[in-house]
mmCIF file of C-alpha atoms and ligand atoms in Angstrom:
data_model
loop_
_atom_site.group_PDB
_atom_site.id
_atom_site.type_symbol
_atom_site.label_atom_id
_atom_site.label_comp_id
_atom_site.label_asym_id
_atom_site.label_seq_id
_atom_site.Cartn_x
_atom_site.Cartn_y
_atom_site.Cartn_z
ATOM 1 C CA MET A 354 -8.920 29.993 -2.615
ATOM 2 C CA GLN A 355 -6.484 31.367 -5.200
ATOM 3 C CA GLN A 356 -3.974 31.844 -2.414
ATOM 4 C CA SER A 357 -4.087 28.230 -1.253
ATOM 5 C CA TYR A 358 -3.506 27.142 -4.866
ATOM 6 C CA ALA A 359 -0.666 29.594 -5.535
ATOM 7 C CA ARG A 360 1.041 28.355 -2.384
ATOM 8 C CA LEU A 361 1.766 25.041 -4.114
ATOM 9 C CA PHE A 362 3.880 26.782 -6.783
ATOM 10 C CA GLU A 363 5.671 28.897 -4.204
ATOM 11 C CA ASN A 364 6.458 25.715 -2.271
ATOM 12 C CA ASN A 365 7.678 24.054 -5.450
ATOM 13 C CA ARG A 366 10.123 26.900 -6.260
ATOM 14 C CA LYS A 367 11.466 26.805 -2.724
ATOM 15 C CA TRP A 368 11.842 23.019 -2.851
ATOM 16 C CA VAL A 369 13.780 23.271 -6.137
ATOM 17 C CA SER A 370 16.134 25.856 -4.713
ATOM 18 C CA ASP A 371 16.674 23.852 -1.502
ATOM 19 C CA LYS A 372 17.553 20.754 -3.521
ATOM 20 C CA LEU A 373 19.901 22.677 -5.812
ATOM 21 C CA ASN A 374 21.640 24.248 -2.829
ATOM 22 C CA LEU A 375 22.465 20.789 -1.522
ATOM 23 C CA ASP A 376 23.348 19.321 -4.916
ATOM 24 C CA PRO A 377 23.523 21.401 -8.123
ATOM 25 C CA ASP A 378 23.140 18.186 -10.184
ATOM 26 C CA TYR A 379 20.116 16.907 -8.247
ATOM 27 C CA PHE A 380 17.601 17.177 -11.095
ATOM 28 C CA LYS A 381 20.111 16.150 -13.735
ATOM 29 C CA LYS A 382 20.665 12.894 -11.832
ATOM 30 C CA MET A 383 16.934 12.461 -11.193
ATOM 31 C CA ALA A 384 16.147 12.775 -14.901
ATOM 32 C CA GLU A 385 18.533 9.936 -15.738
ATOM 33 C CA GLY A 386 16.152 7.255 -14.434
ATOM 34 C CA GLN A 387 14.805 5.482 -11.393
ATOM 35 C CA LYS A 388 15.893 2.354 -9.559
ATOM 36 C CA PRO A 389 13.488 2.085 -6.623
ATOM 37 C CA LYS A 390 13.801 -0.899 -4.256
ATOM 38 C CA TYR A 391 10.253 -0.587 -2.925
ATOM 39 C CA LEU A 392 6.722 -0.657 -4.235
ATOM 40 C CA PHE A 393 4.393 0.985 -1.719
ATOM 41 C CA ILE A 394 0.675 0.260 -1.989
ATOM 42 C CA GLY A 395 -1.046 2.667 0.385
ATOM 43 C CA CYS A 396 -4.304 4.433 1.065
ATOM 44 C CA SER A 397 -5.195 7.661 -0.757
ATOM 45 C CA ASP A 398 -5.733 9.297 2.643
ATOM 46 C CA SER A 399 -3.858 12.625 2.695
ATOM 47 C CA ARG A 400 -2.378 11.824 6.101
ATOM 48 C CA VAL A 401 -0.346 8.857 4.888
ATOM 49 C CA PRO A 402 2.306 10.229 2.491
ATOM 50 C CA ALA A 403 4.517 7.304 1.446
ATOM 51 C CA ASN A 404 7.858 9.101 1.153
ATOM 52 C CA GLU A 405 7.456 11.271 4.190
ATOM 53 C CA ILE A 406 6.579 8.546 6.703
ATOM 54 C CA THR A 407 9.393 6.291 5.459
ATOM 55 C CA GLY A 408 12.026 9.006 5.106
ATOM 56 C CA THR A 409 12.618 8.112 1.471
ATOM 57 C CA GLU A 410 13.609 10.494 -1.300
ATOM 58 C CA PRO A 411 12.236 10.821 -4.830
ATOM 59 C CA GLY A 412 13.550 7.855 -6.825
ATOM 60 C CA GLU A 413 13.468 5.405 -3.925
ATOM 61 C CA MET A 414 9.853 4.298 -3.838
ATOM 62 C CA PHE A 415 7.377 3.348 -6.548
ATOM 63 C CA VAL A 416 3.913 4.220 -5.273
ATOM 64 C CA HIS A 417 0.320 3.173 -5.862
ATOM 65 C CA ARG A 418 -2.467 4.525 -3.698
ATOM 66 C CA ASN A 419 -6.185 3.876 -3.663
ATOM 67 C CA ILE A 420 -8.975 3.911 -1.114
ATOM 68 C CA ALA A 421 -8.042 1.476 1.679
ATOM 69 C CA ASN A 422 -4.851 0.168 -0.011
ATOM 70 C CA MET A 423 -6.586 -2.600 -1.906
ATOM 71 C CA VAL A 424 -5.060 -5.233 -4.198
ATOM 72 C CA VAL A 425 -7.900 -6.136 -6.538
ATOM 73 C CA HIS A 426 -6.910 -8.572 -9.255
ATOM 74 C CA THR A 427 -9.239 -7.012 -11.853
ATOM 75 C CA ASP A 428 -7.810 -3.530 -11.198
ATOM 76 C CA MET A 429 -5.684 -2.947 -14.306
ATOM 77 C CA ASN A 430 -4.146 0.134 -12.759
ATOM 78 C CA LEU A 431 -2.777 -1.698 -9.715
ATOM 79 C CA MET A 432 -1.870 -4.814 -11.699
ATOM 80 C CA SER A 433 0.073 -2.748 -14.260
ATOM 81 C CA VAL A 434 1.947 -0.952 -11.482
ATOM 82 C CA LEU A 435 2.754 -4.312 -9.851
ATOM 83 C CA GLN A 436 3.907 -5.917 -13.078
ATOM 84 C CA TYR A 437 6.131 -2.991 -14.036
ATOM 85 C CA ALA A 438 7.563 -2.677 -10.521
ATOM 86 C CA VAL A 439 8.369 -6.390 -10.189
ATOM 87 C CA GLN A 440 9.382 -7.327 -13.727
ATOM 88 C CA VAL A 441 10.992 -4.145 -15.052
ATOM 89 C CA LEU A 442 12.124 -2.113 -12.046
ATOM 90 C CA LYS A 443 12.824 -5.301 -10.092
ATOM 91 C CA VAL A 444 11.814 -3.894 -6.726
ATOM 92 C CA GLU A 445 12.882 -6.046 -3.772
ATOM 93 C CA HIS A 446 9.967 -5.260 -1.471
ATOM 94 C CA VAL A 447 6.252 -4.843 -2.100
ATOM 95 C CA ILE A 448 4.575 -3.184 0.860
ATOM 96 C CA VAL A 449 0.853 -2.960 1.541
ATOM 97 C CA CYS A 450 0.424 -0.169 4.074
ATOM 98 C CA GLY A 451 -2.933 0.315 5.767
ATOM 99 C CA HIS A 452 -3.658 2.798 8.514
ATOM 100 C CA TYR A 453 -5.793 2.938 11.639
ATOM 101 C CA GLY A 454 -8.692 5.360 11.286
ATOM 102 C CA CYS A 455 -9.096 4.478 7.586
ATOM 103 C CA GLY A 456 -12.310 6.052 6.243
ATOM 104 C CA GLY A 457 -12.655 3.369 3.569
ATOM 105 C CA VAL A 458 -12.551 0.590 6.154
ATOM 106 C CA ALA A 459 -14.971 2.493 8.405
ATOM 107 C CA ALA A 460 -17.418 2.906 5.518
ATOM 108 C CA ALA A 461 -17.161 -0.804 4.686
ATOM 109 C CA MET A 462 -18.116 -1.657 8.282
ATOM 110 C CA GLY A 463 -21.406 0.167 7.853
ATOM 111 C CA ASN A 464 -24.406 -0.498 5.645
ATOM 112 C CA LYS A 465 -24.995 2.913 4.064
ATOM 113 C CA SER A 466 -25.012 3.160 0.285
ATOM 114 C CA LEU A 467 -22.548 5.876 -0.783
ATOM 115 C CA GLY A 468 -22.861 5.621 -4.566
ATOM 116 C CA LEU A 469 -20.258 4.353 -7.008
ATOM 117 C CA ILE A 470 -17.799 3.726 -4.209
ATOM 118 C CA ASP A 471 -20.050 0.903 -2.913
ATOM 119 C CA ALA A 472 -18.484 -1.393 -5.522
ATOM 120 C CA TRP A 473 -14.989 -0.611 -4.281
ATOM 121 C CA LEU A 474 -15.952 -0.909 -0.603
ATOM 122 C CA ARG A 475 -17.328 -4.353 -1.333
ATOM 123 C CA ASN A 476 -13.760 -5.605 -1.626
ATOM 124 C CA ILE A 477 -13.158 -4.449 1.953
ATOM 125 C CA LYS A 478 -16.371 -6.145 3.042
ATOM 126 C CA ASP A 479 -14.932 -9.354 1.565
ATOM 127 C CA SER A 480 -11.941 -8.939 3.905
ATOM 128 C CA TYR A 481 -14.405 -8.425 6.758
ATOM 129 C CA SER A 482 -16.364 -11.510 5.810
ATOM 130 C CA LYS A 483 -13.210 -13.673 5.753
ATOM 131 C CA ASN A 484 -12.093 -12.420 9.176
ATOM 132 C CA ARG A 485 -15.457 -11.826 10.788
ATOM 133 C CA ASP A 486 -15.018 -14.041 13.878
ATOM 134 C CA TYR A 487 -11.667 -12.454 14.712
ATOM 135 C CA VAL A 488 -12.844 -8.886 14.086
ATOM 136 C CA GLU A 489 -16.090 -9.200 16.030
ATOM 137 C CA ALA A 490 -14.442 -10.927 19.000
ATOM 138 C CA ALA A 491 -12.813 -7.609 19.927
ATOM 139 C CA GLU A 492 -14.346 -5.814 22.890
ATOM 140 C CA SER A 493 -14.957 -2.292 21.631
ATOM 141 C CA ASP A 494 -15.954 -0.626 18.379
ATOM 142 C CA ASP A 495 -12.492 0.899 18.159
ATOM 143 C CA ALA A 496 -10.778 -2.467 18.678
ATOM 144 C CA ARG A 497 -12.999 -4.037 15.991
ATOM 145 C CA PHE A 498 -12.101 -1.196 13.632
ATOM 146 C CA ARG A 499 -8.393 -1.707 14.286
ATOM 147 C CA ARG A 500 -8.691 -5.444 13.755
ATOM 148 C CA LEU A 501 -10.414 -4.955 10.412
ATOM 149 C CA VAL A 502 -7.732 -2.484 9.280
ATOM 150 C CA GLU A 503 -5.109 -5.147 10.076
ATOM 151 C CA SER A 504 -7.118 -8.039 8.596
ATOM 152 C CA ASN A 505 -7.687 -6.042 5.439
ATOM 153 C CA VAL A 506 -3.935 -5.511 5.025
ATOM 154 C CA LYS A 507 -3.375 -9.225 5.568
ATOM 155 C CA GLU A 508 -5.920 -10.086 2.841
ATOM 156 C CA GLN A 509 -4.228 -7.686 0.415
ATOM 157 C CA VAL A 510 -0.878 -9.344 1.121
ATOM 158 C CA PHE A 511 -2.520 -12.691 0.315
ATOM 159 C CA ASN A 512 -3.986 -11.148 -2.847
ATOM 160 C CA LEU A 513 -0.458 -10.213 -3.924
ATOM 161 C CA HIS A 514 0.756 -13.766 -3.348
ATOM 162 C CA MET A 515 -2.127 -15.036 -5.507
ATOM 163 C CA THR A 516 -0.906 -13.098 -8.543
ATOM 164 C CA SER A 517 1.137 -14.836 -11.221
ATOM 165 C CA ILE A 518 3.400 -11.756 -11.165
ATOM 166 C CA VAL A 519 4.599 -12.373 -7.598
ATOM 167 C CA GLN A 520 4.616 -16.165 -7.969
ATOM 168 C CA MET A 521 6.620 -16.095 -11.227
ATOM 169 C CA ALA A 522 9.195 -13.736 -9.740
ATOM 170 C CA LYS A 523 9.663 -15.914 -6.671
ATOM 171 C CA ASN A 524 9.825 -19.120 -8.712
ATOM 172 C CA ALA A 525 12.511 -17.521 -10.883
ATOM 173 C CA GLY A 526 14.555 -16.823 -7.752
ATOM 174 C CA GLN A 527 14.060 -13.057 -7.865
ATOM 175 C CA ASP A 528 14.698 -11.309 -4.569
ATOM 176 C CA LEU A 529 11.183 -10.243 -3.664
ATOM 177 C CA GLN A 530 9.460 -9.913 -0.321
ATOM 178 C CA VAL A 531 5.854 -8.921 0.332
ATOM 179 C CA HIS A 532 5.040 -7.063 3.538
ATOM 180 C CA GLY A 533 1.929 -5.885 5.379
ATOM 181 C CA TRP A 534 2.212 -2.759 7.497
ATOM 182 C CA VAL A 535 -0.159 -0.556 9.447
ATOM 183 C CA TYR A 536 0.521 3.115 10.022
ATOM 184 C CA ASP A 537 -0.794 4.680 13.216
ATOM 185 C CA LEU A 538 -2.045 8.235 12.701
ATOM 186 C CA HIS A 539 -1.930 8.827 16.463
ATOM 187 C CA ASP A 540 1.810 8.441 16.902
ATOM 188 C CA GLY A 541 3.170 8.361 13.347
ATOM 189 C CA LEU A 542 4.668 4.901 13.799
ATOM 190 C CA LEU A 543 4.671 2.073 11.270
ATOM 191 C CA ASN A 544 3.945 -1.449 12.503
ATOM 192 C CA ASP A 545 5.014 -4.513 10.567
ATOM 193 C CA LEU A 546 2.268 -7.164 10.814
ATOM 194 C CA GLU A 547 4.872 -9.802 9.911
ATOM 195 C CA ILE A 548 2.508 -11.730 7.696
ATOM 196 C CA ASP A 549 3.936 -15.047 6.605
ATOM 197 C CA HIS A 550 1.688 -16.303 3.815
ATOM 198 C CA GLU A 551 3.086 -19.819 4.077
ATOM 199 C CA LYS A 552 2.009 -19.970 7.703
ATOM 200 C CA HIS A 553 -1.152 -17.857 7.685
ATOM 201 C CA PHE A 554 -2.689 -18.383 4.260
ATOM 202 C CA THR A 555 -4.154 -21.853 4.558
ATOM 203 C CA ASP A 556 -5.844 -21.897 1.146
ATOM 204 C CA PHE A 557 -2.773 -20.764 -0.773
ATOM 205 C CA ASP A 558 -2.574 -24.109 -2.600
ATOM 206 C CA LEU A 559 -5.842 -23.220 -4.367
ATOM 207 C CA TYR A 560 -4.166 -20.204 -5.947
ATOM 208 C CA GLU A 561 -0.689 -21.557 -6.511
ATOM 209 C CA PHE A 562 0.363 -21.915 -10.152
ATOM 210 C CA ASP A 563 2.440 -24.878 -11.308
ATOM 211 C CA LYS A 564 6.166 -24.123 -11.216
HETATM 212 ZN ZN1 ZN B 303 -7.524 5.039 4.434
#
């Protein structure tokens, strides 16, 4: 056990020396500040590391992760990250990235009580409820699972568009795009769901603030 823990520090020392070999000023530059263009909202799943799957370096991507990449408007953690990323860092892209095989989505498809997490999974069940006909029209359990992963990402993209943070930025002419992606654990590829909220979110007018 001690060995698996110590390995992290050994890795860290090696990483530092690799970076310094390439650029002796690497950490000096890093300490000066960040100007990321992307906010990545992903799942906490250990198999979906934001920087690694997008080939981005430290400093390029602001990251928030939670179970099943949810955008919950009462979640002060997520909302603070979003506000800071959009208004202060002025990111150009907000990405919700789900993944096939998501344990959170799988749990939300079942009816077992798992404790405190039930309250969080309920938000995923809401995505299920809104997309139930589409999800259940699929022919196999696996296809239904994949459809709910995708539908859940779509709902989180809509949730972002419902926030005053995103709406205010867009109304002020800030360069900001919101994207929904799904990562496939089986082949490592990212798929852009190309969600257009103006086309696909029919109730958007209910959530739209006056300009
Ligand atoms: Zn997941």
